[in-house]
Amino acid sequence: MKNLFSLFAKNQSIIYKVFLFVSATLLVIYLLPKGGQFKYNFQKGKPWQYENLYAPFSFTIKKSTEAIRQEEEAIRDNAIPYFEVSDENITPISENFEILLGQNYVDSLYETSLKTTLRIGNSIIADIYENGVTDEIHAYDGNKLVYLKKGNEIEERNYSQIFKTDDLDKKVRAAVEANRSEDIQVLLYNLLKDVLRPNVKLNSNLTESAINSEINAINPNRGIIEKGGRIIAKGEVVEGDKFQILNSLKAEYQSQIWSKSNYLWLLVGYSLLVSLVFLMLFLFLKNYRPYIYNNNTKVTFIVFNILLMVFLTTLVLKIHASYVYVVPICILPLILKAFFDPRVGLFVHVLTILLLGFIVPNSFEYMFLQFIAGIVTILTISELYKRANLFISVGQITLIYIIGYFAFFVIQEGNIQTMEWQNFQYFIFCGLATLFAHPLIYFYEKIFGLVSDVSLLELSDTNSKLLKELSNKAPGTFHHSLNVANLAEASANEIGANSMLVRVGALYHDIGKMLNPTMFTENQANSVNSHNELDPKESAKIIIDHVIKGIEIARKNNLPDRVIDFIRTHHGTSLVYYFYKKEREIEGKANKEDFLYPGPIPFSKETAILMMADSVEAASKSLKEPSSSIIDNFVEKIINNQLEQGQFLNANITLKEIETIKKVLKKKLNNIYHLRVEYPE
């Protein structure tokens, strides 16, 4: 049991990666829709690349989405609306009319008698309420057939037979003209206008229910292809009827071939393909980014982002397939570039698009657009901490989507008359969603303990609390750190390393000296050296301890691990030679182990650059009469000595890059000491 526990402890990193690999694979398989993939790839407007295709079985031809949409529109246009009569009793209305007439009729004003006026009015009321009255306005033709619902009975009528309150004036005029009683027209109109009550309304629910019933009854098929019938010949253009037949075969193939009986084989196929994608990710990290591969947190972070994009895409597809371009896939390379480097961002983006290719419609079009957009993201955003860069890049990404989609549509349809321009809104929404990268980076930094260029920019502020404390307690060390930061940043820019990271690392690399600043020569205000009264071993221990104390201060102030790495490695496993030599002179011998820094040695280009810049800058203070040749030899000697000690064995830095850094350091030191050509007197 003890041996098993020991084996587990030694290989826990590998075991965790295996667990992460299996879990990620299973989760992606769970998220992917369970359906087979049609073995032929075809595009509308493109020639058929395969041999002549014959129907492997009989199947029905599905109507196109456009054809079904047209049928639905036709059903809505020709639908018979339902009107409901709420009350057919006209007696109260007639009574009200008679009362009002008695109150307003004056014998001396009208030639038509009261009795005749009452008869004409009741006749109009009876005629109006024969089929009901409505005050609603609808755009129906007068001859439009409508259903009039009276209680439980439904009668057919023309829309013109339902009386509209706006037609009252015309109705009254016709009635008085027929009775030659034009003198009472105004009186009748005003009285009837007051007593009439609409009793017919459009029953929208019943009408819509009838329409939906007809739409649901639409036959999605329009014909049948018998087994063995030729569907398409090689070289024939996939368009029109051929395109629809192929889509029908694809749908039928997936529903018939991929059934419960072979569901297990479907899972096996998906498992192998998804496993290959994640295997490529782990192999890439192991071979080309070992510093990421060896950090389980960083590997988890990358896998988490892949799963997040797969989850968001599948979720959107369940809502509506046309919304797939709203998912901001380009956030993935953008964030990974912010935390790692462009190559990692692009590689992970490509693998994620390969996974999404299983589930999205028009997978070739989708993958092409996302590949191009991802490349544009990597190429355009160089400094994410500059806000303008993100907005510019998002604008370029959106433009790429729009141009690509437009090109694909023209190729497939051959015109732009049928283009649905509202689809371009999805790309704009996608661009706006990509702006969410900044807050997302902040959350990731807090959750995963990573550091981005945005945080590095904040840490590089010399007015920050920790750097202010350094400048107050150890001004000489602070000045030295600034010089080292300038040298290291220039060197990093020259060889393509992360200049912002190396600058921040340089600013904080010596913060451990704050606890005992006068023990370091750059902070000694006078010629008195405190080390003269100490044993060489004690002096060496104080010098070496500034690394350990620096790490403690950094952790206390929540500096990121990537910055703490510079504190740990800036002396590597080098020797405190001055006190080692002094010990030998006093004692005649010295234990080398007592004068060595604990390490580790640099393990990246950036930490290697800092070691070189720090050693050269610190030692340059000892030059009494610096000249160009002296500085050149001095830089060569220090860096070559570090090479001989094997300080750069773990750093992914080449000899050519080291030679480039030497040139930069020589040039910068020459500028610092203002060396000029000696002119003859």
XYZ file of C-alpha atoms in Angstrom, residues 60 89 145 147 155 217 252 265 347 368 401 494 533 546 594 626:
16
model
C -38.773 10.762 -49.984
C -80.304 40.946 -29.020
C -64.789 34.680 -46.964
C -66.471 32.588 -40.479
C -71.740 30.550 -40.590
C -50.550 19.505 -41.711
C -32.728 9.923 -44.466
C -20.353 2.215 -32.877
C -3.122 25.907 -32.348
C -13.212 28.455 -43.122
C -16.889 37.493 -41.100
C 15.545 42.182 -30.126
C 33.031 43.316 10.265
C 17.840 38.287 -0.554
C 28.148 27.662 1.383
C 35.113 52.215 -19.055
